[in-house]
mmCIF file of C-alpha atoms and ligand atoms in Angstrom:
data_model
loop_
_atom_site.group_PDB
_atom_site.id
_atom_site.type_symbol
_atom_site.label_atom_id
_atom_site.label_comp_id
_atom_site.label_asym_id
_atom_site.label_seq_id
_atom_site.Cartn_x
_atom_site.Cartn_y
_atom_site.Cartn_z
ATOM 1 C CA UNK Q 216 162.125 -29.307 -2.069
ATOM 2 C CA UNK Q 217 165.617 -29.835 -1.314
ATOM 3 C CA UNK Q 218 168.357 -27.875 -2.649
ATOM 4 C CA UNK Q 219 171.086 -26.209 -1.335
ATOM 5 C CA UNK Q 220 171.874 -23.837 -3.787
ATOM 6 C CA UNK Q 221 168.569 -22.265 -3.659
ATOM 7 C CA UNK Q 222 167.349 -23.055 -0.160
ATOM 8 C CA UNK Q 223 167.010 -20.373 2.586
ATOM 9 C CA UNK Q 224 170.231 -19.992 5.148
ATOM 10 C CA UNK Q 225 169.813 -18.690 8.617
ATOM 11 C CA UNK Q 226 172.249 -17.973 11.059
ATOM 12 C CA UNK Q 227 172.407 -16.146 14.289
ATOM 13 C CA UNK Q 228 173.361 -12.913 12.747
ATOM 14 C CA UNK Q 229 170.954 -13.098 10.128
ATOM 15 C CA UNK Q 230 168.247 -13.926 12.686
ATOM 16 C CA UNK Q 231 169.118 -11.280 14.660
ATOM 17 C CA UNK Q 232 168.950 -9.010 11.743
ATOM 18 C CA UNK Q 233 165.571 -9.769 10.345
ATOM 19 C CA UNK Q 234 164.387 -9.482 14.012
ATOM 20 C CA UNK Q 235 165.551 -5.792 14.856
ATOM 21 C CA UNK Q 236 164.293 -4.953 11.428
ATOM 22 C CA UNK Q 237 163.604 -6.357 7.976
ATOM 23 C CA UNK Q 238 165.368 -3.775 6.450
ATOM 24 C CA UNK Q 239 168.432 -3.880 8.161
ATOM 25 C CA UNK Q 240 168.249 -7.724 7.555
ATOM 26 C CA UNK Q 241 167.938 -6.808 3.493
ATOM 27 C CA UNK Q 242 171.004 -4.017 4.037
ATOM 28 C CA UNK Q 243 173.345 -6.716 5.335
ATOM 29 C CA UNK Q 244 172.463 -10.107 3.752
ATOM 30 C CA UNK Q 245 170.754 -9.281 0.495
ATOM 31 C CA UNK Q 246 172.081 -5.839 -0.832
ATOM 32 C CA UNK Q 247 174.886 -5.932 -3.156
ATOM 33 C CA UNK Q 248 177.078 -3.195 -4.290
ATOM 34 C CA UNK Q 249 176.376 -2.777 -7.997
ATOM 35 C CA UNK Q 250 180.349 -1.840 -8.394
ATOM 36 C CA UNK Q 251 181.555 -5.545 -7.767
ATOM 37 C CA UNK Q 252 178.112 -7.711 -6.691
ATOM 38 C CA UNK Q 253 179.615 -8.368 -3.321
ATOM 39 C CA UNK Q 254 177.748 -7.339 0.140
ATOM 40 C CA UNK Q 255 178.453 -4.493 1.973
ATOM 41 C CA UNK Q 256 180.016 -4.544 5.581
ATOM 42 C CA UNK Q 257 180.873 -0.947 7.789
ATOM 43 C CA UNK Q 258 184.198 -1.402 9.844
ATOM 44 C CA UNK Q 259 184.234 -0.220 13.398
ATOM 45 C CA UNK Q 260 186.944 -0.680 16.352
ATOM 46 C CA UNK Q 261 184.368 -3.249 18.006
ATOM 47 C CA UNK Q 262 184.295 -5.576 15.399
ATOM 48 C CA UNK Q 263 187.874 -5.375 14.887
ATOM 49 C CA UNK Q 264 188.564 -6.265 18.227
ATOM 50 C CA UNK Q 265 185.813 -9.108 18.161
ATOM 51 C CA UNK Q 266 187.361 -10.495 15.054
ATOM 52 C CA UNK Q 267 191.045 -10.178 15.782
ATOM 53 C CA UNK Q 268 190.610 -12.053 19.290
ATOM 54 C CA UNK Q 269 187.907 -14.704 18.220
ATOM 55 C CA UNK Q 270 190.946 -15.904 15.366
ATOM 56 C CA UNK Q 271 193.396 -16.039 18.090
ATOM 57 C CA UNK Q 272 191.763 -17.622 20.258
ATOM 58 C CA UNK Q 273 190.035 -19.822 17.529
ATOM 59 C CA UNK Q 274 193.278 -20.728 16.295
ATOM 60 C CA UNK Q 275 194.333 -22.524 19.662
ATOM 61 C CA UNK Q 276 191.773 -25.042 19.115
ATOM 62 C CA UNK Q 277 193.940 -26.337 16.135
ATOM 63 C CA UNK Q 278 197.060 -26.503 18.154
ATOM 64 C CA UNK Q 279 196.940 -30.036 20.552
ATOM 65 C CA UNK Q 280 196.529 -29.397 24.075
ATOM 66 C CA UNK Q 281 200.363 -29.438 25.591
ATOM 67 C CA UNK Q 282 201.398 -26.733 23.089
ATOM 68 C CA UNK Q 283 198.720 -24.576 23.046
ATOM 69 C CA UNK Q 284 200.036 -21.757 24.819
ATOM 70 C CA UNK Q 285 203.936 -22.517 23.155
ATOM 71 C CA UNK Q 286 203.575 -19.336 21.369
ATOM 72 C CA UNK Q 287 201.863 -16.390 23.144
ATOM 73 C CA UNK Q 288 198.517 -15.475 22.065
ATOM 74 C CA UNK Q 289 199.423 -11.752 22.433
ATOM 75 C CA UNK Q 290 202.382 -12.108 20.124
ATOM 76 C CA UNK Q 291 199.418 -13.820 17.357
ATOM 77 C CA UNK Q 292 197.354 -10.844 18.235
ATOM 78 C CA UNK Q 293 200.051 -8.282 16.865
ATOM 79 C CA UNK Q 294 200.400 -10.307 13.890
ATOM 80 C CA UNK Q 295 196.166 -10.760 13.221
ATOM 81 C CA UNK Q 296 195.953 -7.151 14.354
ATOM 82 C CA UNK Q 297 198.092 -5.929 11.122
ATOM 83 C CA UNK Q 298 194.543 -6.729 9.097
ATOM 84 C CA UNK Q 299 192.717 -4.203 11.148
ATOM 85 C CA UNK Q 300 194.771 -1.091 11.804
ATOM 86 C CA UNK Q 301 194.055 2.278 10.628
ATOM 87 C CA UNK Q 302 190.832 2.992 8.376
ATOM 88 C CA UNK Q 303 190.726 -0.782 7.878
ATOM 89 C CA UNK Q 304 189.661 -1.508 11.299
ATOM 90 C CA UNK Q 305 187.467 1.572 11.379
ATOM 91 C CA UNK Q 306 189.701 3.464 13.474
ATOM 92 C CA UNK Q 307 188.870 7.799 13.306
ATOM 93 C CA UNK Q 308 192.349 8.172 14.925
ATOM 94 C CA UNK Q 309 195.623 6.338 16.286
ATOM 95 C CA UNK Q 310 194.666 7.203 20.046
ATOM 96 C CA UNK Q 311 191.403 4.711 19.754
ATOM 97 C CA UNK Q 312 193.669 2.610 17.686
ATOM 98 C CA UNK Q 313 196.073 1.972 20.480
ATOM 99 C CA UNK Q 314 193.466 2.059 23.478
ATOM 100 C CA UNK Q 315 191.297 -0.829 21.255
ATOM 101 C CA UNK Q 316 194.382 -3.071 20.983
ATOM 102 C CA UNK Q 317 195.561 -2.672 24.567
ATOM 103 C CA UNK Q 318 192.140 -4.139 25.921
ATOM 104 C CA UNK Q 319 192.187 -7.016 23.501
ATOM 105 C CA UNK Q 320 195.701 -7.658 25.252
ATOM 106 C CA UNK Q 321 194.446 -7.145 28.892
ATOM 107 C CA UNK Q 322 191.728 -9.976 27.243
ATOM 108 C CA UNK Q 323 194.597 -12.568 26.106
ATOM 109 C CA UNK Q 324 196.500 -11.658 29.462
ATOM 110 C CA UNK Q 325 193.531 -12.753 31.339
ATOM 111 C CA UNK Q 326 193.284 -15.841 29.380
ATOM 112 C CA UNK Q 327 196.663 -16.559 29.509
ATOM 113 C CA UNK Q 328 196.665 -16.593 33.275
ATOM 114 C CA UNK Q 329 193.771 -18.656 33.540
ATOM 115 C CA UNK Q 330 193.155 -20.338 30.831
ATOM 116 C CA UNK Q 331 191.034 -22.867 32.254
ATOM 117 C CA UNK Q 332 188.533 -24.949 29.492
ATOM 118 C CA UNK Q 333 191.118 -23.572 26.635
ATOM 119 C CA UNK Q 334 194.130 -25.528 28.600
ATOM 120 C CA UNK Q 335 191.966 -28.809 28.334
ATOM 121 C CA UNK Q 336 190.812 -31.212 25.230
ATOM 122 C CA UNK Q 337 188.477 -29.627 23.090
ATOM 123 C CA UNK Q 338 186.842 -31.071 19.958
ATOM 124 C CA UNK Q 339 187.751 -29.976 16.449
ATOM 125 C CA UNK Q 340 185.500 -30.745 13.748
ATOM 126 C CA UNK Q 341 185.911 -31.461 9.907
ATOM 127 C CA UNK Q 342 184.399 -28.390 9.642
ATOM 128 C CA UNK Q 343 184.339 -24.888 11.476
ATOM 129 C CA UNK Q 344 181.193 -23.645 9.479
ATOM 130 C CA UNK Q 345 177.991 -25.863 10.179
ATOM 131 C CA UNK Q 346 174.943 -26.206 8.485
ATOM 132 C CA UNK Q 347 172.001 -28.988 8.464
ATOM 133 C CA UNK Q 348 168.712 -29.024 6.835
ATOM 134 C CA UNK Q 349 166.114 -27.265 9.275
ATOM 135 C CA UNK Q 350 163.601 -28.395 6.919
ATOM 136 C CA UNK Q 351 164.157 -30.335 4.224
ATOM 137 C CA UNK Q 352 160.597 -29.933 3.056
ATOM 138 C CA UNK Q 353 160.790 -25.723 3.040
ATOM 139 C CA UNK Q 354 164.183 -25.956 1.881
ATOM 140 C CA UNK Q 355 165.793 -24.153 5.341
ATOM 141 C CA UNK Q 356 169.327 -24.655 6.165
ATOM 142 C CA UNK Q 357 170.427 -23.447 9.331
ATOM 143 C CA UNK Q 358 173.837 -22.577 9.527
ATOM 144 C CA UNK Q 359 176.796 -20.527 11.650
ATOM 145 C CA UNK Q 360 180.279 -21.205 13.476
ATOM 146 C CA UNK Q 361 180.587 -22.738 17.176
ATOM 147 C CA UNK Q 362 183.520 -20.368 18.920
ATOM 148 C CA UNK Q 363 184.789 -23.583 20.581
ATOM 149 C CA UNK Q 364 183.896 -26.800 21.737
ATOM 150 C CA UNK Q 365 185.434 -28.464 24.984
ATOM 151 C CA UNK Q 366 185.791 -32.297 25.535
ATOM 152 C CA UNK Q 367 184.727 -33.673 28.405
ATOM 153 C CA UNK Q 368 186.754 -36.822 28.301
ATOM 154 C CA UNK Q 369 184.945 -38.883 31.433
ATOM 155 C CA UNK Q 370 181.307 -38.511 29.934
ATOM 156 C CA UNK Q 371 182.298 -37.999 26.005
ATOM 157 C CA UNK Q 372 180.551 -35.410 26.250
ATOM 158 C CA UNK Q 373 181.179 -31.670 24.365
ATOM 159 C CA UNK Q 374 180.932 -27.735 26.151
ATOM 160 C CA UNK Q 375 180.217 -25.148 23.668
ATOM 161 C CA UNK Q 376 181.210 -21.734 24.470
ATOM 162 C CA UNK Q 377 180.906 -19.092 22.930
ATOM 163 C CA UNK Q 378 183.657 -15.838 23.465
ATOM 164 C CA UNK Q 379 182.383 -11.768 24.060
ATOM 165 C CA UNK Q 380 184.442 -9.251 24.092
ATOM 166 C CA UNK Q 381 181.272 -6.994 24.423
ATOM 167 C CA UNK Q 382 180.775 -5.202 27.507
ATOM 168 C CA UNK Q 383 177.223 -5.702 27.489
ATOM 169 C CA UNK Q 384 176.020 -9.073 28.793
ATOM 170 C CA UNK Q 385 173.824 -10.920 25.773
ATOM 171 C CA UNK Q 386 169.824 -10.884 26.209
ATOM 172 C CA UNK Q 387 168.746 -13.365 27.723
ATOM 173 C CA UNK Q 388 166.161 -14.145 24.987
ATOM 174 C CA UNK Q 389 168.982 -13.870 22.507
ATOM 175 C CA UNK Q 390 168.548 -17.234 19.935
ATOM 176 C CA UNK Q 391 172.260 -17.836 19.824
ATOM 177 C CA UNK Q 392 172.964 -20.268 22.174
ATOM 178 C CA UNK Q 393 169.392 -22.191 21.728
ATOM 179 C CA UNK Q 394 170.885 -22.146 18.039
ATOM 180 C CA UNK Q 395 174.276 -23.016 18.463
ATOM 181 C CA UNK Q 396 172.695 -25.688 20.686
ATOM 182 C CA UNK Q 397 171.164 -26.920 17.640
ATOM 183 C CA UNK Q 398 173.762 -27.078 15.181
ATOM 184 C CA UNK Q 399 176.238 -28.563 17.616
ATOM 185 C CA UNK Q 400 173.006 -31.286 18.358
ATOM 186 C CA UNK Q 401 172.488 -31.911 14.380
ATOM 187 C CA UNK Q 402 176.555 -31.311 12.874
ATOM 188 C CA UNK Q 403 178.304 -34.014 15.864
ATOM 189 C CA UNK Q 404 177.595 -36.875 17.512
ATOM 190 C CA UNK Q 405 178.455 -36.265 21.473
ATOM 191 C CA UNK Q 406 176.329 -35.117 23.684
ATOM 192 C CA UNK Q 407 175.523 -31.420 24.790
ATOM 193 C CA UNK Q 408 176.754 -31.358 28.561
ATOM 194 C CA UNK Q 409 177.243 -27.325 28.803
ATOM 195 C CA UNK Q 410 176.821 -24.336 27.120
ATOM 196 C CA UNK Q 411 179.012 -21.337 28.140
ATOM 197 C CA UNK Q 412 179.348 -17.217 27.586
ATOM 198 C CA UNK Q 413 182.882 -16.432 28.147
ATOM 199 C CA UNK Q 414 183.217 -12.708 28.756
ATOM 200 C CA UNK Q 415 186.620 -11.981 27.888
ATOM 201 C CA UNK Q 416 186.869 -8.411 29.251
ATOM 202 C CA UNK Q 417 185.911 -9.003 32.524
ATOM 203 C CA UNK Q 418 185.358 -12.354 33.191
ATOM 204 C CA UNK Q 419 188.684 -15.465 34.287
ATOM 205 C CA UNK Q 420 185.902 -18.147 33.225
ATOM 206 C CA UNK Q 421 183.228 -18.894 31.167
ATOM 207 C CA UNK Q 422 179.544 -18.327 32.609
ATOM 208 C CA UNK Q 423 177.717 -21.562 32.468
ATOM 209 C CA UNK Q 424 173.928 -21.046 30.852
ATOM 210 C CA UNK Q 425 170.786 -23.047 31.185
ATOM 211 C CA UNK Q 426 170.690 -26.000 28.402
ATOM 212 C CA UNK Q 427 167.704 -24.875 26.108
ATOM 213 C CA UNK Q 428 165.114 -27.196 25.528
ATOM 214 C CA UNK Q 429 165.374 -28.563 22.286
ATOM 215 C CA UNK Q 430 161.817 -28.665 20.439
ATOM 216 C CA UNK Q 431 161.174 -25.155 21.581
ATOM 217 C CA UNK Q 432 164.684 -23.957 20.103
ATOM 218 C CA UNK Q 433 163.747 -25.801 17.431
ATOM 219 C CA UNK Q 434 160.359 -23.931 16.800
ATOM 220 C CA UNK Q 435 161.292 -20.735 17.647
ATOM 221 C CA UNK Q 436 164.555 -20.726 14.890
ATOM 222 C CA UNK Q 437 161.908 -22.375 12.160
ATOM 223 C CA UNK Q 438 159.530 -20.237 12.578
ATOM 224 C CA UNK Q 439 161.689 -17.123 12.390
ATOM 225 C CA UNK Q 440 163.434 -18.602 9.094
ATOM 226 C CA UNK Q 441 159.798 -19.407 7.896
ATOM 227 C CA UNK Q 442 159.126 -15.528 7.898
ATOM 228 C CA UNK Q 443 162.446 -14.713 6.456
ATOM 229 C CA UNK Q 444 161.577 -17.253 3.250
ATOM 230 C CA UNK Q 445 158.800 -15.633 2.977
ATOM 231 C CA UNK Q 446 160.007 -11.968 3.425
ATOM 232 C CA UNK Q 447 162.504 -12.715 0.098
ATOM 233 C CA UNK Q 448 159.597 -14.045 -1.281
ATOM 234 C CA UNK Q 449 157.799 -11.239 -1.707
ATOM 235 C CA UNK Q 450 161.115 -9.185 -1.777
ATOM 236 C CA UNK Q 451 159.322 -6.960 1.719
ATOM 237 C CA UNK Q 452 161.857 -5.098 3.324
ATOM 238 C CA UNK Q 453 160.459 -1.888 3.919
ATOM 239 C CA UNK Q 454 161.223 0.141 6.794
ATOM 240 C CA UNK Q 455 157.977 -0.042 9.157
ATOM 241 C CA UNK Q 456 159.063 3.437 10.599
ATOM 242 C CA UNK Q 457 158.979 5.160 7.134
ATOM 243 C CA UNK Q 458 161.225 7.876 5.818
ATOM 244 C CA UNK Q 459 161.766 8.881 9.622
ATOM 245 C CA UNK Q 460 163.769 5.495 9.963
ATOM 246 C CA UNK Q 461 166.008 4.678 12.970
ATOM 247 C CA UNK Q 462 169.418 4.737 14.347
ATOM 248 C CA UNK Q 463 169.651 0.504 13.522
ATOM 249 C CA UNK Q 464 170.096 0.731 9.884
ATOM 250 C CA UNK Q 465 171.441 4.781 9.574
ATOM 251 C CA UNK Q 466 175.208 3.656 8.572
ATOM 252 C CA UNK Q 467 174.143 1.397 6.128
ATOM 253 C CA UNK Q 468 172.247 3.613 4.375
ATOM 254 C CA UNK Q 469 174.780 6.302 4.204
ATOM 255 C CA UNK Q 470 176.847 3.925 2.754
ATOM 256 C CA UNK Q 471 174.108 3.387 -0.101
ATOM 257 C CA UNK Q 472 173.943 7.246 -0.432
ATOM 258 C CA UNK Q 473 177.941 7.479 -1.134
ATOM 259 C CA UNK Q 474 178.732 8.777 2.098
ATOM 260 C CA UNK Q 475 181.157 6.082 3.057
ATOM 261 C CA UNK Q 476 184.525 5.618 1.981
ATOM 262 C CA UNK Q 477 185.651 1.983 0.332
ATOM 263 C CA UNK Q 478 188.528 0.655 2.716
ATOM 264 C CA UNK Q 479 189.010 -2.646 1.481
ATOM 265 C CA UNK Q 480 187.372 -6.262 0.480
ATOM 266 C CA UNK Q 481 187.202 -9.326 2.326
ATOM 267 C CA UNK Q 482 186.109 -12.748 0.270
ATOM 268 C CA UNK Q 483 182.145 -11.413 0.118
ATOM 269 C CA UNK Q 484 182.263 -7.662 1.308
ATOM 270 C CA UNK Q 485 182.823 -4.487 0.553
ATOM 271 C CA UNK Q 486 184.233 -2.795 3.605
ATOM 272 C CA UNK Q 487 183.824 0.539 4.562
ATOM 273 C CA UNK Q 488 184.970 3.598 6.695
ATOM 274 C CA UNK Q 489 182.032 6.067 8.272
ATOM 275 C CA UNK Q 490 182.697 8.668 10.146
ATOM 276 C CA UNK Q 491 182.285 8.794 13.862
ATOM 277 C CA UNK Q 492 179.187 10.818 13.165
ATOM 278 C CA UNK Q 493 177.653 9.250 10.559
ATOM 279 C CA UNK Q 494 178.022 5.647 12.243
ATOM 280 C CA UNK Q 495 175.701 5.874 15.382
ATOM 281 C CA UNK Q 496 175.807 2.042 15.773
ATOM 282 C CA UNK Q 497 179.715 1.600 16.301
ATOM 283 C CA UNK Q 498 179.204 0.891 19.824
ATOM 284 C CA UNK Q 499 176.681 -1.159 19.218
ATOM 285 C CA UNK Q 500 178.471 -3.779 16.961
ATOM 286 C CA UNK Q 501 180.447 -5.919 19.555
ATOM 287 C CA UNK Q 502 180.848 -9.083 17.465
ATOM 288 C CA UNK Q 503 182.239 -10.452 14.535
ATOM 289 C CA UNK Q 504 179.716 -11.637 11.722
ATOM 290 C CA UNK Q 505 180.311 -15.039 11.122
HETATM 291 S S1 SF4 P 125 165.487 2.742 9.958
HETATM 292 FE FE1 SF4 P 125 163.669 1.653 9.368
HETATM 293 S S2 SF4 P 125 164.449 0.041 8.131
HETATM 294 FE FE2 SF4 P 125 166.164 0.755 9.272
HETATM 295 S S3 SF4 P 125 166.222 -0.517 11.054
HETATM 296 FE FE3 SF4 P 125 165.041 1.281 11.567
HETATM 297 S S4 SF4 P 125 162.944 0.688 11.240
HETATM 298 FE FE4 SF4 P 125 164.235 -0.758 10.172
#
C-alpha cells in the first residue's frame, strides 16, 4: 500500500550499490553509526572534487541566463572548496590537495570558455530532489537529482545532462540515465528531446546518448527495487564471497572496525578519513552521492 514514510526509495546510487553487492548496498544506505544514528560516508579527493564542482555548476542554473557567468565560477569554487580541504575532503597531504583543486579549475576554465548548453535557458524545477511512485501498489518510490536540465525553447522541449568529472567514461549499461530519464518523464511535463554526459575533464561539450526506451527502463529499475524490498525484508546482506570479501566494501568495513577517523557530519552522515592504504576504492569513487 501506499505510504511514503515506509515505502522503499531507490536511486541511482543505491541501485548501483545493491548491484555491485548487497552488502555494500547495506554499508552505505542502511548501517547507522550507533554513536549518533546517522549513516556513514568515507571522504576521498574524488568525491570532493565531484561535489565541489557539481554545486558550482548546479548553482548557475539558479542564476537567469544573461548573468550567469557575472561572477566567475572559479572564484565560487574557492569559496565551496573551503568545505573540503584538508582531512575533510579526504586529502593524505597538501600536495594532492592542491593538484585536486587545480583540475577542478582547468574543469570551470573549460566551461567558462565554452560554455555552450549552460549559456542557454535551462529549466529549474520546484524541486531539485525528485521522486514519484514506481509502484504505488509495492510501495516503491524512485527518487534522485537531475544535474541540469536545458530548455529547448523552439520545441518546449527539456535536455538532461548529467556532469563527470570522472576520468572513466560511465558503462554503457549503467541505469542512470534510463533512470534519470524516468524521473525527468514522471516529475515535469516537457518532453525528453536529449540526454547528455558532459565530461568535464576532457570534454568542451556534452556527449549526446541514445534516448532509452521507456517500458524497458521502466522494468529494469522495478525489478531491481523489487529485489532490494525484498532484500530489507528479510534483512539479507551477506557478503556472497564470505570472510575473504572484496576490495568494493574494504573501507567501509574498516570504518565499522574503528579504523577510521571521524572528520566531520553532514545533515545524514558521519564522515570519515581512511588512510591511503586502508581505502583501496578512493579512485574508484568519482561522484558525489546524491
Ligand atoms: S566484500 Fe563481500 S560484501 Fe563487500 S562488496 Fe565484496 S562481496 Fe560484497
Amino acid at each position: 500500500m501506499k505510504d511514503k514514510f515506509t515505502a522503499t526509495w531507490v536511486s541511482h546510487t543505491s541501485i548501483s550499490d545493491y548491484l555491485r553487492c548487497p552488502r555494500s548496498y547495506y554499508l552505505k544506505n542502511i548501517y547507522k553509526d550507533r554513536e549518533n544514528g546517522k549513516k556513514i560516508q568515507i571522504v576521498s579527493p574524488a568525491l570532493s572534487l565531484g561535489s565541489a564542482i557539481h554545486e558550482v555548476l548546479e548553482g548557475l542554473s539558479q542564476i537567469p541566463t544573461q548573468k550567469r557567468f557575472d561572477i566567475s565560477p572559479i572564484v565560487k569554487f574557492e569559496t565551496v572548496w573551503v568545505k573540503f580541504s584538508g582531512k575533510l575532503g579526504g586529502f593524505p597531504t597538501e600536495e594532492k590537495e592542491i593538484q585536486t583543486k587545480e583540475r577542478g579549475k582547468q574543469m570551470l576554465r573549460k566551461v567558462m570558455d565554452n560554455p555552450g548548453p549552460l549559456a542557454r535557458l535551462s529549466v529549474k524545477l520546484k524541486q531539485d530532489f525528485l521522486y514519484y511512485w514506481l509502484s504505488e501498489d509495492e510501495n516503491l518510490i524512485l527518487c534522485g537529482k537531475i544535474d541540469w536540465l536545458e530548455y529547448l525553447k523552439e520545441i518546449n522541449a527539456v535536455h538532461i545532462i548529467d556532469f563527470k568529472t570522472s576520468k572513466k567514461e560511465e558503462n554503457p549499461n549503467s541505469l542512470q540515465l534510463p533512470i534519470y530519464y524516468l524521473l525527468a518523464k514522471n516529475c515535469q511535463t516537457r518532453p525528453i528531446e536529449k540526454l547528455s554526459y558532459w565530461y568535464l575533464e576532457y570534454d568542451t561539450l556534452p556527449t549526446r546518448m541514445d534516448l532509452p526506451e521507456l517500458d524497458t527502463a521502466n522494468s529494469k529499475v522495478l525489478e531491481i527495487a523489487r529485489k532490494i524490498k525484498l532484500a530489507r525484508k528479510l534483512e539479507n546482506f551477506n557478503c556472497p564471497s564470505g570472510k575473504k570479501g572484496c576490495p568494493a566494501c574494504q573501507s567501509l568495513e574498516a570504518i565499522l572496525r574503528g579504523e577510521g577517523e571521524k572528520v566531520g557530519e553532514s545533515e545524514r552522515h558521519n564522515l570519515y578519513y581512511l588512510t591511503r592504504e586502508n581505502n583501496k576504492q578512493e579512485e574508484e569513487i568519482e561522484e558525489m552521492i546524491l
